[in-house]
Amino acid sequence: MQLTNISRDVIEDSKNNRFYIDESFEKISSTINLADIFYENSFYSIKDIPINLRFSILVARRVYRKIGHKILNKKNLENYKNSGKIYVSNIEKLLETFLSILDLIKLSYIYKKDDQTQHDHNLINEEINLDERI
């Protein structure tokens, strides 16, 4: 979710002299795509979280992922800059909440894909250093 926040706030952060990624749509898209891998892999891990916390995490995961998709739909840096702060509307949040109910049901019937998750995490660790700023 933090990668989505970083991607969403590139312009605002640069105005405040904070630089987590380059101010280019290619870097923003790359960061969103990396976040998407984490969102995909996190689904299986949510099953290990206490039941009373799972639903809110599933909703947050979907809402932040939706923000990332909205950023990618801007297609270029100019559209991204002109769009202002990208957010999910209340109606979209309602839909994502409903879909999270289905996720919660699905989660009770699936098992982790440990091999694929570990492979993806190894690839991610090769690509970036999450503790590093530009």
JSON list of C-alpha atoms in Angstrom, two decimals:
[
{"chain": "A", "resi": 1, "resn": "MET", "atom": "CA", "xyz": [0.00, 0.00, 0.00]},
{"chain": "A", "resi": 2, "resn": "GLN", "atom": "CA", "xyz": [2.94, 2.29, 0.69]},
{"chain": "A", "resi": 3, "resn": "LEU", "atom": "CA", "xyz": [4.15, 1.88, -2.91]},
{"chain": "A", "resi": 4, "resn": "THR", "atom": "CA", "xyz": [0.73, 3.05, -4.09]},
{"chain": "A", "resi": 5, "resn": "ASN", "atom": "CA", "xyz": [0.93, 6.06, -1.76]},
{"chain": "A", "resi": 6, "resn": "ILE", "atom": "CA", "xyz": [4.39, 6.92, -3.05]},
{"chain": "A", "resi": 7, "resn": "SER", "atom": "CA", "xyz": [3.14, 6.70, -6.65]},
{"chain": "A", "resi": 8, "resn": "ARG", "atom": "CA", "xyz": [0.04, 8.75, -5.94]},
{"chain": "A", "resi": 9, "resn": "ASP", "atom": "CA", "xyz": [1.94, 11.52, -4.16]},
{"chain": "A", "resi": 10, "resn": "VAL", "atom": "CA", "xyz": [4.95, 12.00, -6.49]},
{"chain": "A", "resi": 11, "resn": "ILE", "atom": "CA", "xyz": [4.02, 15.58, -7.41]},
{"chain": "A", "resi": 12, "resn": "GLU", "atom": "CA", "xyz": [3.01, 16.60, -3.89]},
{"chain": "A", "resi": 13, "resn": "ASP", "atom": "CA", "xyz": [6.14, 15.02, -2.43]},
{"chain": "A", "resi": 14, "resn": "SER", "atom": "CA", "xyz": [8.42, 16.77, -4.91]},
{"chain": "A", "resi": 15, "resn": "LYS", "atom": "CA", "xyz": [6.91, 20.13, -3.92]},
{"chain": "A", "resi": 16, "resn": "ASN", "atom": "CA", "xyz": [7.87, 19.27, -0.33]},
{"chain": "A", "resi": 17, "resn": "ASN", "atom": "CA", "xyz": [11.40, 18.27, -1.37]},
{"chain": "A", "resi": 18, "resn": "ARG", "atom": "CA", "xyz": [10.74, 14.54, -0.85]},
{"chain": "A", "resi": 19, "resn": "PHE", "atom": "CA", "xyz": [11.82, 12.18, -3.61]},
{"chain": "A", "resi": 20, "resn": "TYR", "atom": "CA", "xyz": [11.04, 8.50, -3.31]},
{"chain": "A", "resi": 21, "resn": "ILE", "atom": "CA", "xyz": [10.86, 7.76, -7.05]},
{"chain": "A", "resi": 22, "resn": "ASP", "atom": "CA", "xyz": [11.64, 9.79, -10.15]},
{"chain": "A", "resi": 23, "resn": "GLU", "atom": "CA", "xyz": [8.95, 12.11, -11.42]},
{"chain": "A", "resi": 24, "resn": "SER", "atom": "CA", "xyz": [8.36, 10.15, -14.62]},
{"chain": "A", "resi": 25, "resn": "PHE", "atom": "CA", "xyz": [5.32, 8.18, -15.63]},
{"chain": "A", "resi": 26, "resn": "GLU", "atom": "CA", "xyz": [7.53, 5.21, -16.44]},
{"chain": "A", "resi": 27, "resn": "LYS", "atom": "CA", "xyz": [8.82, 5.07, -12.83]},
{"chain": "A", "resi": 28, "resn": "ILE", "atom": "CA", "xyz": [5.35, 5.68, -11.43]},
{"chain": "A", "resi": 29, "resn": "SER", "atom": "CA", "xyz": [3.91, 2.86, -13.59]},
{"chain": "A", "resi": 30, "resn": "SER", "atom": "CA", "xyz": [6.76, 0.57, -12.64]},
{"chain": "A", "resi": 31, "resn": "THR", "atom": "CA", "xyz": [6.13, 1.22, -8.94]},
{"chain": "A", "resi": 32, "resn": "ILE", "atom": "CA", "xyz": [2.38, 0.57, -9.35]},
{"chain": "A", "resi": 33, "resn": "ASN", "atom": "CA", "xyz": [3.12, -2.67, -11.20]},
{"chain": "A", "resi": 34, "resn": "LEU", "atom": "CA", "xyz": [5.44, -3.73, -8.40]},
{"chain": "A", "resi": 35, "resn": "ALA", "atom": "CA", "xyz": [2.74, -2.88, -5.86]},
{"chain": "A", "resi": 36, "resn": "ASP", "atom": "CA", "xyz": [0.33, -5.00, -7.88]},
{"chain": "A", "resi": 37, "resn": "ILE", "atom": "CA", "xyz": [2.62, -8.02, -7.43]},
{"chain": "A", "resi": 38, "resn": "PHE", "atom": "CA", "xyz": [2.54, -7.42, -3.68]},
{"chain": "A", "resi": 39, "resn": "TYR", "atom": "CA", "xyz": [-1.27, -7.08, -3.73]},
{"chain": "A", "resi": 40, "resn": "GLU", "atom": "CA", "xyz": [-1.57, -10.34, -5.64]},
{"chain": "A", "resi": 41, "resn": "ASN", "atom": "CA", "xyz": [0.81, -12.24, -3.36]},
{"chain": "A", "resi": 42, "resn": "SER", "atom": "CA", "xyz": [-0.59, -10.74, -0.18]},
{"chain": "A", "resi": 43, "resn": "PHE", "atom": "CA", "xyz": [-3.96, -12.35, -0.77]},
{"chain": "A", "resi": 44, "resn": "TYR", "atom": "CA", "xyz": [-2.72, -15.78, 0.30]},
{"chain": "A", "resi": 45, "resn": "SER", "atom": "CA", "xyz": [-0.91, -14.40, 3.35]},
{"chain": "A", "resi": 46, "resn": "ILE", "atom": "CA", "xyz": [-4.01, -12.65, 4.67]},
{"chain": "A", "resi": 47, "resn": "LYS", "atom": "CA", "xyz": [-5.28, -16.08, 5.68]},
{"chain": "A", "resi": 48, "resn": "ASP", "atom": "CA", "xyz": [-2.59, -16.08, 8.42]},
{"chain": "A", "resi": 49, "resn": "ILE", "atom": "CA", "xyz": [-3.89, -12.83, 9.92]},
{"chain": "A", "resi": 50, "resn": "PRO", "atom": "CA", "xyz": [-6.37, -13.09, 12.82]},
{"chain": "A", "resi": 51, "resn": "ILE", "atom": "CA", "xyz": [-9.92, -13.41, 11.52]},
{"chain": "A", "resi": 52, "resn": "ASN", "atom": "CA", "xyz": [-11.12, -10.20, 13.17]},
{"chain": "A", "resi": 53, "resn": "LEU", "atom": "CA", "xyz": [-8.59, -8.16, 11.11]},
{"chain": "A", "resi": 54, "resn": "ARG", "atom": "CA", "xyz": [-8.85, -9.89, 7.74]},
{"chain": "A", "resi": 55, "resn": "PHE", "atom": "CA", "xyz": [-11.82, -8.08, 6.30]},
{"chain": "A", "resi": 56, "resn": "SER", "atom": "CA", "xyz": [-10.48, -4.56, 6.86]},
{"chain": "A", "resi": 57, "resn": "ILE", "atom": "CA", "xyz": [-7.17, -5.57, 5.32]},
{"chain": "A", "resi": 58, "resn": "LEU", "atom": "CA", "xyz": [-8.94, -7.05, 2.30]},
{"chain": "A", "resi": 59, "resn": "VAL", "atom": "CA", "xyz": [-10.90, -3.81, 1.83]},
{"chain": "A", "resi": 60, "resn": "ALA", "atom": "CA", "xyz": [-7.78, -1.63, 2.17]},
{"chain": "A", "resi": 61, "resn": "ARG", "atom": "CA", "xyz": [-5.91, -3.89, -0.24]},
{"chain": "A", "resi": 62, "resn": "ARG", "atom": "CA", "xyz": [-8.64, -3.51, -2.85]},
{"chain": "A", "resi": 63, "resn": "VAL", "atom": "CA", "xyz": [-9.05, 0.26, -2.39]},
{"chain": "A", "resi": 64, "resn": "TYR", "atom": "CA", "xyz": [-5.32, 0.96, -2.66]},
{"chain": "A", "resi": 65, "resn": "ARG", "atom": "CA", "xyz": [-5.03, -1.34, -5.64]},
{"chain": "A", "resi": 66, "resn": "LYS", "atom": "CA", "xyz": [-7.86, 0.60, -7.28]},
{"chain": "A", "resi": 67, "resn": "ILE", "atom": "CA", "xyz": [-5.93, 3.84, -6.73]},
{"chain": "A", "resi": 68, "resn": "GLY", "atom": "CA", "xyz": [-2.99, 2.27, -8.54]},
{"chain": "A", "resi": 69, "resn": "HIS", "atom": "CA", "xyz": [-5.17, 1.26, -11.48]},
{"chain": "A", "resi": 70, "resn": "LYS", "atom": "CA", "xyz": [-6.57, 4.79, -11.68]},
{"chain": "A", "resi": 71, "resn": "ILE", "atom": "CA", "xyz": [-3.03, 6.16, -11.82]},
{"chain": "A", "resi": 72, "resn": "LEU", "atom": "CA", "xyz": [-2.13, 3.78, -14.66]},
{"chain": "A", "resi": 73, "resn": "ASN", "atom": "CA", "xyz": [-5.27, 4.88, -16.53]},
{"chain": "A", "resi": 74, "resn": "LYS", "atom": "CA", "xyz": [-3.81, 8.40, -16.74]},
{"chain": "A", "resi": 75, "resn": "LYS", "atom": "CA", "xyz": [-1.46, 6.97, -19.41]},
{"chain": "A", "resi": 76, "resn": "ASN", "atom": "CA", "xyz": [1.18, 9.75, -19.22]},
{"chain": "A", "resi": 77, "resn": "LEU", "atom": "CA", "xyz": [2.80, 12.23, -16.85]},
{"chain": "A", "resi": 78, "resn": "GLU", "atom": "CA", "xyz": [0.86, 15.22, -18.16]},
{"chain": "A", "resi": 79, "resn": "ASN", "atom": "CA", "xyz": [-2.54, 13.59, -17.51]},
{"chain": "A", "resi": 80, "resn": "TYR", "atom": "CA", "xyz": [-1.26, 12.39, -14.13]},
{"chain": "A", "resi": 81, "resn": "LYS", "atom": "CA", "xyz": [-0.16, 15.91, -13.13]},
{"chain": "A", "resi": 82, "resn": "ASN", "atom": "CA", "xyz": [-3.43, 17.46, -14.30]},
{"chain": "A", "resi": 83, "resn": "SER", "atom": "CA", "xyz": [-5.63, 14.96, -12.46]},
{"chain": "A", "resi": 84, "resn": "GLY", "atom": "CA", "xyz": [-4.89, 16.24, -8.96]},
{"chain": "A", "resi": 85, "resn": "LYS", "atom": "CA", "xyz": [-4.85, 13.82, -6.06]},
{"chain": "A", "resi": 86, "resn": "ILE", "atom": "CA", "xyz": [-6.20, 10.47, -7.19]},
{"chain": "A", "resi": 87, "resn": "TYR", "atom": "CA", "xyz": [-8.68, 8.82, -4.88]},
{"chain": "A", "resi": 88, "resn": "VAL", "atom": "CA", "xyz": [-11.45, 6.23, -4.82]},
{"chain": "A", "resi": 89, "resn": "SER", "atom": "CA", "xyz": [-14.98, 7.62, -4.63]},
{"chain": "A", "resi": 90, "resn": "ASN", "atom": "CA", "xyz": [-17.46, 6.48, -1.98]},
{"chain": "A", "resi": 91, "resn": "ILE", "atom": "CA", "xyz": [-19.40, 4.44, -4.54]},
{"chain": "A", "resi": 92, "resn": "GLU", "atom": "CA", "xyz": [-16.19, 2.75, -5.68]},
{"chain": "A", "resi": 93, "resn": "LYS", "atom": "CA", "xyz": [-15.29, 2.07, -2.04]},
{"chain": "A", "resi": 94, "resn": "LEU", "atom": "CA", "xyz": [-18.70, 0.47, -1.56]},
{"chain": "A", "resi": 95, "resn": "LEU", "atom": "CA", "xyz": [-18.12, -1.78, -4.57]},
{"chain": "A", "resi": 96, "resn": "GLU", "atom": "CA", "xyz": [-14.62, -2.71, -3.36]},
{"chain": "A", "resi": 97, "resn": "THR", "atom": "CA", "xyz": [-16.08, -3.49, 0.08]},
{"chain": "A", "resi": 98, "resn": "PHE", "atom": "CA", "xyz": [-18.64, -5.82, -1.50]},
{"chain": "A", "resi": 99, "resn": "LEU", "atom": "CA", "xyz": [-15.91, -7.50, -3.54]},
{"chain": "A", "resi": 100, "resn": "SER", "atom": "CA", "xyz": [-13.90, -7.88, -0.33]},
{"chain": "A", "resi": 101, "resn": "ILE", "atom": "CA", "xyz": [-16.75, -9.93, 1.13]},
{"chain": "A", "resi": 102, "resn": "LEU", "atom": "CA", "xyz": [-16.33, -12.29, -1.81]},
{"chain": "A", "resi": 103, "resn": "ASP", "atom": "CA", "xyz": [-12.55, -12.27, -1.22]},
{"chain": "A", "resi": 104, "resn": "LEU", "atom": "CA", "xyz": [-13.12, -13.25, 2.40]},
{"chain": "A", "resi": 105, "resn": "ILE", "atom": "CA", "xyz": [-15.25, -16.19, 1.30]},
{"chain": "A", "resi": 106, "resn": "LYS", "atom": "CA", "xyz": [-12.72, -17.19, -1.36]},
{"chain": "A", "resi": 107, "resn": "LEU", "atom": "CA", "xyz": [-9.90, -16.95, 1.16]},
{"chain": "A", "resi": 108, "resn": "SER", "atom": "CA", "xyz": [-11.49, -19.64, 3.29]},
{"chain": "A", "resi": 109, "resn": "TYR", "atom": "CA", "xyz": [-11.29, -22.10, 0.36]},
{"chain": "A", "resi": 110, "resn": "ILE", "atom": "CA", "xyz": [-7.75, -21.52, -0.95]},
{"chain": "A", "resi": 111, "resn": "TYR", "atom": "CA", "xyz": [-4.26, -22.46, 0.05]},
{"chain": "A", "resi": 112, "resn": "LYS", "atom": "CA", "xyz": [-1.03, -20.48, -0.21]},
{"chain": "A", "resi": 113, "resn": "LYS", "atom": "CA", "xyz": [1.17, -20.75, -3.25]},
{"chain": "A", "resi": 114, "resn": "ASP", "atom": "CA", "xyz": [4.42, -20.60, -1.28]},
{"chain": "A", "resi": 115, "resn": "ASP", "atom": "CA", "xyz": [6.69, -21.45, -4.20]},
{"chain": "A", "resi": 116, "resn": "GLN", "atom": "CA", "xyz": [5.35, -18.70, -6.47]},
{"chain": "A", "resi": 117, "resn": "THR", "atom": "CA", "xyz": [5.21, -16.14, -3.67]},
{"chain": "A", "resi": 118, "resn": "GLN", "atom": "CA", "xyz": [8.84, -16.78, -2.69]},
{"chain": "A", "resi": 119, "resn": "HIS", "atom": "CA", "xyz": [9.91, -16.60, -6.34]},
{"chain": "A", "resi": 120, "resn": "ASP", "atom": "CA", "xyz": [8.16, -13.24, -6.80]},
{"chain": "A", "resi": 121, "resn": "HIS", "atom": "CA", "xyz": [9.67, -11.87, -3.59]},
{"chain": "A", "resi": 122, "resn": "ASN", "atom": "CA", "xyz": [13.14, -12.89, -4.78]},
{"chain": "A", "resi": 123, "resn": "LEU", "atom": "CA", "xyz": [12.55, -11.05, -8.06]},
{"chain": "A", "resi": 124, "resn": "ILE", "atom": "CA", "xyz": [11.33, -7.95, -6.24]},
{"chain": "A", "resi": 125, "resn": "ASN", "atom": "CA", "xyz": [14.38, -7.93, -3.98]},
{"chain": "A", "resi": 126, "resn": "GLU", "atom": "CA", "xyz": [16.60, -8.02, -7.06]},
{"chain": "A", "resi": 127, "resn": "GLU", "atom": "CA", "xyz": [14.82, -5.04, -8.64]},
{"chain": "A", "resi": 128, "resn": "ILE", "atom": "CA", "xyz": [14.75, -2.52, -5.81]},
{"chain": "A", "resi": 129, "resn": "ASN", "atom": "CA", "xyz": [16.06, -1.72, -2.40]},
{"chain": "A", "resi": 130, "resn": "LEU", "atom": "CA", "xyz": [12.98, -0.79, -0.37]},
{"chain": "A", "resi": 131, "resn": "ASP", "atom": "CA", "xyz": [15.14, 1.01, 2.21]},
{"chain": "A", "resi": 132, "resn": "GLU", "atom": "CA", "xyz": [16.64, 3.40, -0.28]},
{"chain": "A", "resi": 133, "resn": "ARG", "atom": "CA", "xyz": [15.51, 6.86, -1.34]},
{"chain": "A", "resi": 134, "resn": "ILE", "atom": "CA", "xyz": [16.50, 8.55, -4.58]}
]
